[in-house]
Short mmCIF file of C-alpha atoms in Angstrom, two decimals:
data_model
loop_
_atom_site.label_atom_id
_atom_site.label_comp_id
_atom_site.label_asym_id
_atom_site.label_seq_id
_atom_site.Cartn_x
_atom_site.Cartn_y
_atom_site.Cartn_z
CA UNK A 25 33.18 129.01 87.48
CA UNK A 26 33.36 126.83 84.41
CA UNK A 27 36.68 125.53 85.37
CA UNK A 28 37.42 123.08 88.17
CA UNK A 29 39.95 120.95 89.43
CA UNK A 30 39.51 117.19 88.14
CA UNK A 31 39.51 114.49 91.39
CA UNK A 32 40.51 111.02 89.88
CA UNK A 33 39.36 108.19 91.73
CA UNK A 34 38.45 104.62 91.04
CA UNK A 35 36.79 104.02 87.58
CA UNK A 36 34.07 101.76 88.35
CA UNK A 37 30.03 101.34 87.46
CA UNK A 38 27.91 100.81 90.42
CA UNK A 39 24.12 100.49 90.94
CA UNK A 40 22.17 102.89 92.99
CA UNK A 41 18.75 101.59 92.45
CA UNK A 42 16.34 99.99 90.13
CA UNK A 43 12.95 99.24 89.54
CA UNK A 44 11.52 96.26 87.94
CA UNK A 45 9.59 94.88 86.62
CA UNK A 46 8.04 97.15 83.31
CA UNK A 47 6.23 95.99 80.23
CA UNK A 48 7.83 96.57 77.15
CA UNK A 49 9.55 99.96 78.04
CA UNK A 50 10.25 102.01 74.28
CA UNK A 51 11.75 105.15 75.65
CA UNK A 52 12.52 107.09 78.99
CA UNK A 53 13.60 110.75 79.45
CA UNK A 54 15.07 112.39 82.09
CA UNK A 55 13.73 116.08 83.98
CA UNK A 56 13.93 117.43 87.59
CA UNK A 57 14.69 114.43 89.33
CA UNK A 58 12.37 112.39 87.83
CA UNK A 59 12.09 109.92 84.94
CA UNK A 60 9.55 110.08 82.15
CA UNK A 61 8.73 106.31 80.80
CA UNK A 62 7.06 105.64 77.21
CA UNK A 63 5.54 102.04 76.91
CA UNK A 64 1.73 100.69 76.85
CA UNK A 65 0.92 103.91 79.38
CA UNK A 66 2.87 107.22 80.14
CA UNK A 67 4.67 106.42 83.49
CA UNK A 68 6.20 109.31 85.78
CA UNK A 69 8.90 108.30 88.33
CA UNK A 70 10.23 110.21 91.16
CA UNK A 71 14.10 109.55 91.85
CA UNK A 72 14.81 111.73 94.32
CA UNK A 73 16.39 109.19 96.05
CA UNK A 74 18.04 106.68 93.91
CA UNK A 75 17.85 104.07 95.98
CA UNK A 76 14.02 103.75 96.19
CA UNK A 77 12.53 105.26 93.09
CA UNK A 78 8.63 105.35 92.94
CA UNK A 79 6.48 105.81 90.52
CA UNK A 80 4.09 108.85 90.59
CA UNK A 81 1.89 109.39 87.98
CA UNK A 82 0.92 107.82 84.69
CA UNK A 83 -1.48 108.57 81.96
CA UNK A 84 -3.35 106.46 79.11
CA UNK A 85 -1.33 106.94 75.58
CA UNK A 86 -4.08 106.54 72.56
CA UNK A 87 -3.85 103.39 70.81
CA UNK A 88 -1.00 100.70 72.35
CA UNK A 89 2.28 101.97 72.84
CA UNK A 90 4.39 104.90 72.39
CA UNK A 91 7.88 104.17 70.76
CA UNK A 92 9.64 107.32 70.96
CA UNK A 93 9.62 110.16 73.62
CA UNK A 94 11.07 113.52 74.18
CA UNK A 95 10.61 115.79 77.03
CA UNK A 96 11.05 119.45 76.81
CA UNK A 97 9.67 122.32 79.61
CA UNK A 98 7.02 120.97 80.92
CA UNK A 99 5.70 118.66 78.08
CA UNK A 100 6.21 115.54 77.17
CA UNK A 101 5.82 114.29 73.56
CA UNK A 102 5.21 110.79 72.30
CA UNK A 103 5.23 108.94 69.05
CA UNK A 104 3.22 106.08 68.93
CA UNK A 105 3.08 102.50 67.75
CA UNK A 106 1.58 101.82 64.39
CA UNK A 107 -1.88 103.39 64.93
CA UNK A 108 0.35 106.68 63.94
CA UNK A 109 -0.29 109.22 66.51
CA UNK A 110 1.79 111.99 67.74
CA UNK A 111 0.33 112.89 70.91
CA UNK A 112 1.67 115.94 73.57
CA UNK A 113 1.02 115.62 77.11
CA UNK A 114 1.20 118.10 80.11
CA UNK A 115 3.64 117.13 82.98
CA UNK A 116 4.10 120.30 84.81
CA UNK A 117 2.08 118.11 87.62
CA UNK A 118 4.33 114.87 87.43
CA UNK A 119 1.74 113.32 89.27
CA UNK A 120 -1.00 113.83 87.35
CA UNK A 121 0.40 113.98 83.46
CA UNK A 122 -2.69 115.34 81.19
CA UNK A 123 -2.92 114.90 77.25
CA UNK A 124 -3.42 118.52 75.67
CA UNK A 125 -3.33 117.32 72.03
CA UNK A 126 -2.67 114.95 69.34
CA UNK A 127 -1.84 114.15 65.59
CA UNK A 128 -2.25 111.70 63.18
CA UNK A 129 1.17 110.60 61.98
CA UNK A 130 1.38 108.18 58.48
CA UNK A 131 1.45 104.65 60.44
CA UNK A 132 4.24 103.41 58.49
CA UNK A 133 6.37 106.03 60.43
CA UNK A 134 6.15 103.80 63.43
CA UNK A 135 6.55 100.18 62.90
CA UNK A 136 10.60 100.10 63.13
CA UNK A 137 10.69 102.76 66.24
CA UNK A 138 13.06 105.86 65.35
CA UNK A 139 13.12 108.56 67.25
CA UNK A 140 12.39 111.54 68.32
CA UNK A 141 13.88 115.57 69.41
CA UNK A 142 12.22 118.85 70.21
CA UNK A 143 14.27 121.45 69.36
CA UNK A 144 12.97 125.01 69.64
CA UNK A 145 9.07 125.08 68.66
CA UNK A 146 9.30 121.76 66.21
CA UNK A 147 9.84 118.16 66.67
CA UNK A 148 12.17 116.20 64.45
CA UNK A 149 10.68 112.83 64.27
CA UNK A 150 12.10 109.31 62.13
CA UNK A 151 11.05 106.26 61.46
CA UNK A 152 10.59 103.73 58.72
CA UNK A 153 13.17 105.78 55.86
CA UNK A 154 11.94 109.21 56.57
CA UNK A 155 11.49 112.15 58.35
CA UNK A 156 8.85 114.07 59.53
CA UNK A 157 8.87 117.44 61.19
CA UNK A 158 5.99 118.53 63.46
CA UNK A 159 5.30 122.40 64.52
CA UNK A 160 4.87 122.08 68.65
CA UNK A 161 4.51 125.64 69.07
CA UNK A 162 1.04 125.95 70.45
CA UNK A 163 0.87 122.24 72.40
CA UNK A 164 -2.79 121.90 71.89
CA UNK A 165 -3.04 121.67 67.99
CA UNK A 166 0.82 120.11 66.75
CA UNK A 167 0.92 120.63 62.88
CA UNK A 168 2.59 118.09 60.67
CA UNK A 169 4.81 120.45 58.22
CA UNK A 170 6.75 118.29 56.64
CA UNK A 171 7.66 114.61 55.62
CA UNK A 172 9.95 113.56 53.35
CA UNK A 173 12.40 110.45 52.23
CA UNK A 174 15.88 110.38 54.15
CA UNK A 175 17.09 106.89 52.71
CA UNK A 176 16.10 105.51 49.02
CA UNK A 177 16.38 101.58 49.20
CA UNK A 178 14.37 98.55 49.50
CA UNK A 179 13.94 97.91 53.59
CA UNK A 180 16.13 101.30 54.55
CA UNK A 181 15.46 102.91 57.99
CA UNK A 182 16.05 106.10 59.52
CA UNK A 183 16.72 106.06 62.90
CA UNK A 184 18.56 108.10 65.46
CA UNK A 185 19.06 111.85 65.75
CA UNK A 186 21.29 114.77 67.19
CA UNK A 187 20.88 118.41 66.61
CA UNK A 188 24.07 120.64 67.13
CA UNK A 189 23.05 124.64 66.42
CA UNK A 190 21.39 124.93 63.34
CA UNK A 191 22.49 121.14 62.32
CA UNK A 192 20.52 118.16 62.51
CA UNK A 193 21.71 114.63 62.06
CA UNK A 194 19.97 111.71 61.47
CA UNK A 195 21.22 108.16 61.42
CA UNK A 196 20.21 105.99 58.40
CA UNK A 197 20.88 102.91 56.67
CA UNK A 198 23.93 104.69 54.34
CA UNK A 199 25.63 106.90 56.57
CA UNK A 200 24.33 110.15 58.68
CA UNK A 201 22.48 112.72 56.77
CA UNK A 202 23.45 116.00 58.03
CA UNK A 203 20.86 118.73 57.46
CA UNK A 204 20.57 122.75 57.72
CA UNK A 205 17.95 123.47 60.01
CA UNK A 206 17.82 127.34 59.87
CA UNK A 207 14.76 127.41 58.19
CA UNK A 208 13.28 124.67 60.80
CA UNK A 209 10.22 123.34 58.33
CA UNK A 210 12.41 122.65 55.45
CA UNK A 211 15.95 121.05 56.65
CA UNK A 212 18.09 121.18 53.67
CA UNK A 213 20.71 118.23 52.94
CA UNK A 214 23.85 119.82 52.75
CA UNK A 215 26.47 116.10 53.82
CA UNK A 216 26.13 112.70 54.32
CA UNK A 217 28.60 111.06 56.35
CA UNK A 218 29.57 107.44 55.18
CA UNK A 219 30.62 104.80 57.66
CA UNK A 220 34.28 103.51 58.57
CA UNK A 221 32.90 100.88 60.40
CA UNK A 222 29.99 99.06 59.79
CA UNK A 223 27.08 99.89 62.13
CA UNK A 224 24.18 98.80 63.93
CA UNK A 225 21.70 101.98 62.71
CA UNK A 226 21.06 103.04 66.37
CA UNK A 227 22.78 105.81 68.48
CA UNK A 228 24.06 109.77 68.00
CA UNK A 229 25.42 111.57 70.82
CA UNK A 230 26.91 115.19 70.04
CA UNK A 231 29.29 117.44 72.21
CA UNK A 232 27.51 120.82 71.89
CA UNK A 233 30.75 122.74 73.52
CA UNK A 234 33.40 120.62 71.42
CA UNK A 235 31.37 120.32 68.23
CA UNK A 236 31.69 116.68 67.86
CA UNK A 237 29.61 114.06 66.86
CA UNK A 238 29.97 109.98 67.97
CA UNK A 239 28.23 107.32 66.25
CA UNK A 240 28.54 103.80 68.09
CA UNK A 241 29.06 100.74 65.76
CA UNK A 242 29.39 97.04 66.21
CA UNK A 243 31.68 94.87 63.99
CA UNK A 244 29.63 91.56 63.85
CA UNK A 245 32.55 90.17 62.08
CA UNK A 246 35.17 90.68 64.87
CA UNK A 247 32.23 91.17 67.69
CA UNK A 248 33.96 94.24 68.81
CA UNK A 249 32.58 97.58 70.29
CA UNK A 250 33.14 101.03 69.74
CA UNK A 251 32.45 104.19 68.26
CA UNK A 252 33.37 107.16 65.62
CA UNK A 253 34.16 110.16 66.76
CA UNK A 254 34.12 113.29 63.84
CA UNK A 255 34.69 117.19 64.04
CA UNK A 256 31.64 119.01 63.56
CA UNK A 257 32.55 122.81 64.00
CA UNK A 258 31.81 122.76 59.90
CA UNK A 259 28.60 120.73 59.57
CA UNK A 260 29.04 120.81 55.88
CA UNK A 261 32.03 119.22 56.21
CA UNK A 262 32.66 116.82 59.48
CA UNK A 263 36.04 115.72 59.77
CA UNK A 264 36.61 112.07 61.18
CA UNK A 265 38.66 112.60 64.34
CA UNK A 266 39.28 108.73 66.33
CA UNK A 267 37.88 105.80 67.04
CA UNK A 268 38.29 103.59 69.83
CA UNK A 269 36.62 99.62 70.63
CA UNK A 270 36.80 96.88 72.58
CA UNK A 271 36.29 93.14 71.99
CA UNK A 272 33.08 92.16 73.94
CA UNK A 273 32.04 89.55 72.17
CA UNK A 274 28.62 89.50 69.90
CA UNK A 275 25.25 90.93 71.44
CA UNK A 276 22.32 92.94 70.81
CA UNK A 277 23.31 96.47 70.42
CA UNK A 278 21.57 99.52 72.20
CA UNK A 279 21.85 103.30 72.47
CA UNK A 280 24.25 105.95 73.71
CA UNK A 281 24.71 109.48 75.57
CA UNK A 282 27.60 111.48 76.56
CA UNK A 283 28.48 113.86 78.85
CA UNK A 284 31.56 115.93 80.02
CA UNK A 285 33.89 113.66 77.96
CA UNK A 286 32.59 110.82 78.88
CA UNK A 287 30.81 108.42 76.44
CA UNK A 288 28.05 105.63 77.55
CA UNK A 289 27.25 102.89 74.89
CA UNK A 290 24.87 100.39 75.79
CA UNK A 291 24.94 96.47 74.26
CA UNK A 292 22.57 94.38 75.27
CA UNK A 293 21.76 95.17 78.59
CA UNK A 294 24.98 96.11 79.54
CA UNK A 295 26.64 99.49 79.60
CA UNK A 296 30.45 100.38 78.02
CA UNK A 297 31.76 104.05 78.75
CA UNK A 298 34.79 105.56 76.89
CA UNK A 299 36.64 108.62 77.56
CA UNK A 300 36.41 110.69 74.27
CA UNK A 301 38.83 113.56 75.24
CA UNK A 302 42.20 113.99 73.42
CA UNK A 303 43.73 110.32 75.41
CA UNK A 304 40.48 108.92 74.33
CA UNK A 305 40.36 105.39 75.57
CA UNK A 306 37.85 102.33 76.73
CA UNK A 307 37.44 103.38 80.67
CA UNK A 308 34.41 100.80 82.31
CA UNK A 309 31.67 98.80 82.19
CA UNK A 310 28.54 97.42 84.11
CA UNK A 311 26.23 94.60 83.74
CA UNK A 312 23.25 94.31 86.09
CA UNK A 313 21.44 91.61 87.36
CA UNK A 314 17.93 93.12 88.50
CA UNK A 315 16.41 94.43 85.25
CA UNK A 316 15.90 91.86 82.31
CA UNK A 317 16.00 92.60 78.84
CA UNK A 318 18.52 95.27 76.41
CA UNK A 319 19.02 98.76 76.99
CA UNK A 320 16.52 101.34 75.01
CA UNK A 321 17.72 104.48 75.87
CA UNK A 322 20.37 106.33 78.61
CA UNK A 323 19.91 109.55 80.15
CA UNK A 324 23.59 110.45 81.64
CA UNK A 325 23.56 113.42 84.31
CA UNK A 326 26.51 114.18 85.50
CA UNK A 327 28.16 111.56 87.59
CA UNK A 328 24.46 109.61 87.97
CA UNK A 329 23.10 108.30 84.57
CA UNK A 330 20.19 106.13 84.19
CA UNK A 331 20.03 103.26 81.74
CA UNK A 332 16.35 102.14 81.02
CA UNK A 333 15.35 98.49 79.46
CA UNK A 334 12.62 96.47 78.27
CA UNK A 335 11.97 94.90 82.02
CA UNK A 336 12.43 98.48 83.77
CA UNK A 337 15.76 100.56 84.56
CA UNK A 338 18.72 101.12 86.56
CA UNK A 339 20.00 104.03 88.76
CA UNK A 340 23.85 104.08 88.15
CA UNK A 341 26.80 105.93 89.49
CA UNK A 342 30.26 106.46 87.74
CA UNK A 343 33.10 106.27 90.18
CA UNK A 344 35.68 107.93 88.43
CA UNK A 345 37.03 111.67 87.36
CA UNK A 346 36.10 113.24 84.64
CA UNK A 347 38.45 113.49 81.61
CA UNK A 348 37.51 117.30 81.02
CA UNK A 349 37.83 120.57 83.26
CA UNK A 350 35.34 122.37 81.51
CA UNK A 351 31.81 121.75 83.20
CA UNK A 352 29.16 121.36 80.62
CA UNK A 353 25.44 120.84 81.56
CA UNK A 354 22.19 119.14 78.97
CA UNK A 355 20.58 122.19 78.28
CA UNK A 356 17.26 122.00 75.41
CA UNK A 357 15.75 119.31 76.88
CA UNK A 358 15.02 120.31 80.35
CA UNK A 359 17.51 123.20 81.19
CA UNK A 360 16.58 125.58 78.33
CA UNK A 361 17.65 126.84 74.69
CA UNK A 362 19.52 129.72 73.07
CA UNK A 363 17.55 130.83 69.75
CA UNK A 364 18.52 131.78 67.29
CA UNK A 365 22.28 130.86 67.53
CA UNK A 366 24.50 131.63 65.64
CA UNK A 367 22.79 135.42 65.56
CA UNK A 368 24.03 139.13 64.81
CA UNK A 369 22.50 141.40 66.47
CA UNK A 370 20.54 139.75 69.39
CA UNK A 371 19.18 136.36 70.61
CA UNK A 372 16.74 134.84 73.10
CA UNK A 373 17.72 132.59 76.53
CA UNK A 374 14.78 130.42 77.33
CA UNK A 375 14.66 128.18 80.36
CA UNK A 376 12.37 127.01 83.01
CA UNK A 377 12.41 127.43 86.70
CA UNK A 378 11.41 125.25 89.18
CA UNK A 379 10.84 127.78 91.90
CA UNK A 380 11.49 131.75 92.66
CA UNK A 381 15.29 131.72 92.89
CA UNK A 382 18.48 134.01 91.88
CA UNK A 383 19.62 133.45 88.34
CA UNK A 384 22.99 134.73 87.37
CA UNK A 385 24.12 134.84 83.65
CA UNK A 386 27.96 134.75 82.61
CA UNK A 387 29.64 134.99 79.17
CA UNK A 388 32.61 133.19 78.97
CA UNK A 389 35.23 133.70 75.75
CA UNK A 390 36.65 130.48 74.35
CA UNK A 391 39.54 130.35 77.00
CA UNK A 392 37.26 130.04 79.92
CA UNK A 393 37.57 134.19 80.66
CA UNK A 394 34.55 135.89 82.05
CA UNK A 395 33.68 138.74 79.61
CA UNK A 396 30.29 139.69 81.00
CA UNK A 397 28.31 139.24 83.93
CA UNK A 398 25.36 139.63 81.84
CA UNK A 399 22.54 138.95 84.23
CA UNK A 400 21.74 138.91 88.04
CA UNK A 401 18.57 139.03 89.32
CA UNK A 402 15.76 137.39 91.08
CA UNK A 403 13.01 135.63 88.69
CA UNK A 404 9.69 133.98 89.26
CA UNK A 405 9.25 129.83 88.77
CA UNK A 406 8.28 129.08 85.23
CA UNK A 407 9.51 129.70 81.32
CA UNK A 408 11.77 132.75 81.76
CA UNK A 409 13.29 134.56 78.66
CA UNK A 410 16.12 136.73 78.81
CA UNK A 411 17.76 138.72 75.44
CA UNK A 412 21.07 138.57 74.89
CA UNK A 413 22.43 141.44 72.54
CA UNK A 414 25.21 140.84 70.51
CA UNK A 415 26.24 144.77 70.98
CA UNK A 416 29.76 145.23 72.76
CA UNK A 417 30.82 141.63 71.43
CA UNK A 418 33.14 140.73 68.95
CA UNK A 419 32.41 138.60 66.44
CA UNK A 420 33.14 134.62 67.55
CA UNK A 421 32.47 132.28 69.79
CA UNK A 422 31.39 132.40 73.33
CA UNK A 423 29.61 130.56 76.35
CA UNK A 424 26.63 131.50 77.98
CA UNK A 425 26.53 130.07 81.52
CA UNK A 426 23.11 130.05 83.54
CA UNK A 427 23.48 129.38 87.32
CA UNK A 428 21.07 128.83 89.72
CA UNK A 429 20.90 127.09 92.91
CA UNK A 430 18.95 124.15 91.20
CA UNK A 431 20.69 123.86 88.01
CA UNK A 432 24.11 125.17 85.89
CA UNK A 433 24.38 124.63 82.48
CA UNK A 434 26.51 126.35 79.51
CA UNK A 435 25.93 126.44 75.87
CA UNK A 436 28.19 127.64 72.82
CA UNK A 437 27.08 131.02 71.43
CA UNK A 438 28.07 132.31 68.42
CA UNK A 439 28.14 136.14 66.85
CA UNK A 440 28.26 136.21 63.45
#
């Protein structure tokens, strides 16, 4: 069911496991119990078990290091270092990850990092002050569509991103561009968000089921931490919800992810989590003592996240409740994609399998009622698609909830 009885118990940070020490990690992504890391090489870990991770495959990355990384099905996709090259590798094997094709990217993109999504068949890639938007749809032979300016001034940046339906965000040195994405090769500027607060240009995290968007920011004046939260059911115009900080004192500032209500912001090497429902307030932290260096990126699953830095990365556990009922899974990374969404008449489920299993498919109306039992069945392992018709629906908005005995995720849908 998507709705379940909250436990509340102690709200604490603990460490499950580690691994140390890494060279220069850039990036890390999480899939299927194991962790994909982007730094000189392409390193796979298995952490089945937290407590003793272990590293299982790896693969040589063209040219020195790969700053950004996203992970999708079973590729991942790097961008790399200032020799400029946008490479795609296989990792259905996770112990034996194979390159399957490359692109030259303009070097400049590289130098000050960025970062980078896949959503649907393209990757949305930033760096320097612009952004570039790469066609992944046949993995051997990634075309470079388009590039184009996000920020216009001397030493601007572009930096983090978020895509929420046919929105993408991007993070830049003035605010947060928002840009239509229905036609994917040609996002169209159609907001930009300017900052309450001012911000260290690094970290989005969106609420697909809530429609809300939080940008972290640190006040170097008053050294405190925190974060903007905005209302993002209107892309074209976001709505600034709350805010919340706390005084940590000064520090390098990382990156962020959220799930179920729950918000992780990183400074340093330290991690901060808020809870962002309606009593949205500062809930934890953790600092560890086995990994050196600041926090690059956080991959938060469920009540496990992982926070990865320079030296290596940490296997954490919140011990707390969550501040929502309504169970809400990562899904386009790993889990799958609905496209296109919003739609009329019909749309397309795509996920991945790990094995043969039973997949049942619910739709849920906005109140949490089941409406459909849309899907039972028994499907191979592998990329499965399954049409949804909008026929018999009303028009508005709706959850789609895949369950399996390996995964359960939900995602918004909406009929137009």
């Amino acid at each position: 069911m998507l709705f379940v009885t909250a436990i509340v118990r102690a709200q604490s940070i603990t460490e499950l496991g580690f691994f140390s020490p890494l060279i220069s990690t850039f990036d890390m992504k999480y899939t299927n119990n194991h962790l994909v890391i982007a730094q000189q090489n392409l390193k796979i870990f298995d952490v089945t078990n937290p407590a003793n991770p272990t590293q299982v495959g790896t693969a040589t990355i063209p040219g020195t290091i790969a700053n950004q990384l996203a992970v999708k099905g079973n590729y991942a996709y790097c961008g790399e270092g200032a020799n400029g090259v946008f490479t795609i590798f296989d990792i259905a094997n996770f112990n034996s990850p194979t390159m399957v094709g490359s692109i030259t990217i303009p070097s400049s993109a590289f130098i000050t990092g960025g970062e980078l999504i896949i959503h649907n068949n393209n990757g949305y890639m930033s760096g320097v002050d612009s952004l570039y938007v790469i066609d992944v749809t046949n993995p051997a032979a990634p075309v470079l569509d388009t590039t184009f300016q996000v920020v216009n001034i001397p030493f601007g940046t572009a930096s983090s991103l978020s895509v929420n339906g046919m929105s993408l965000f991007v993070l830049h040195s003035l605010g947060i561009a928002v840009y239509d994405i229905t036609n994917p090769l040609i996002p169209a500027l159609i907001h930009t968000i300017s900052f309450t607060h001012p911000y260290y240009s690094n970290g989005l995290a969106v609420d697909t089921i809530g429609n809300r968007l939080f940008c972290p920011w640190l006040n170097t004046l008053q050294a405190d931490l925190g974060y903007d939260a905005y209302d993002i059911t209107n892309s074209g115009s976001p709505v600034f919800l709350f805010t919340d900080s706390v005084p940590f004192g000064g520090g390098e500032f990382g990156v962020t992810d959220y799930y179920n209500n729950l918000l992780v912001i990183s400074k340093g090497g330290g991690v901060n989590m808020f809870d962002v429902s309606s009593n949205h307030h500062f809930l934890t932290s953790f600092t560890g003592q086995n990994v050196p260096n600041s926090t690059v990126s956080i991959e938060f699953r469920d009540s496990v996240f992982y926070n990865a830095r320079r030296g290596g990365f940490e296997i954490l556990r919140y011990n707390g409740g969550f501040p929502t009922l309504l169970l809400e899974n990562k899904i386009g990374e790993d889990n799958g994609v609905i496209y296109p969404n919003p739609f009329s008449t019909s749309t397309t489920l795509t996920f991945n399998l790990e094995k043969s299993e039973t997949v049942k498919i619910n739709i849920y109306d906005i109140t949490g009622r089941n409406v459909n039992t849309f899907f039972t069945g028994t499907l191979a392992s592998g990329i499965q698609q399954i049409k949804i018709d909008a026929t018999g629906y009303a028009k508005g908005i709706y959850l789609c909830e895949l369950k399996t005995s390996l995964k359960l995720f939900t995602q918004k849908l909406i009929i137009q």
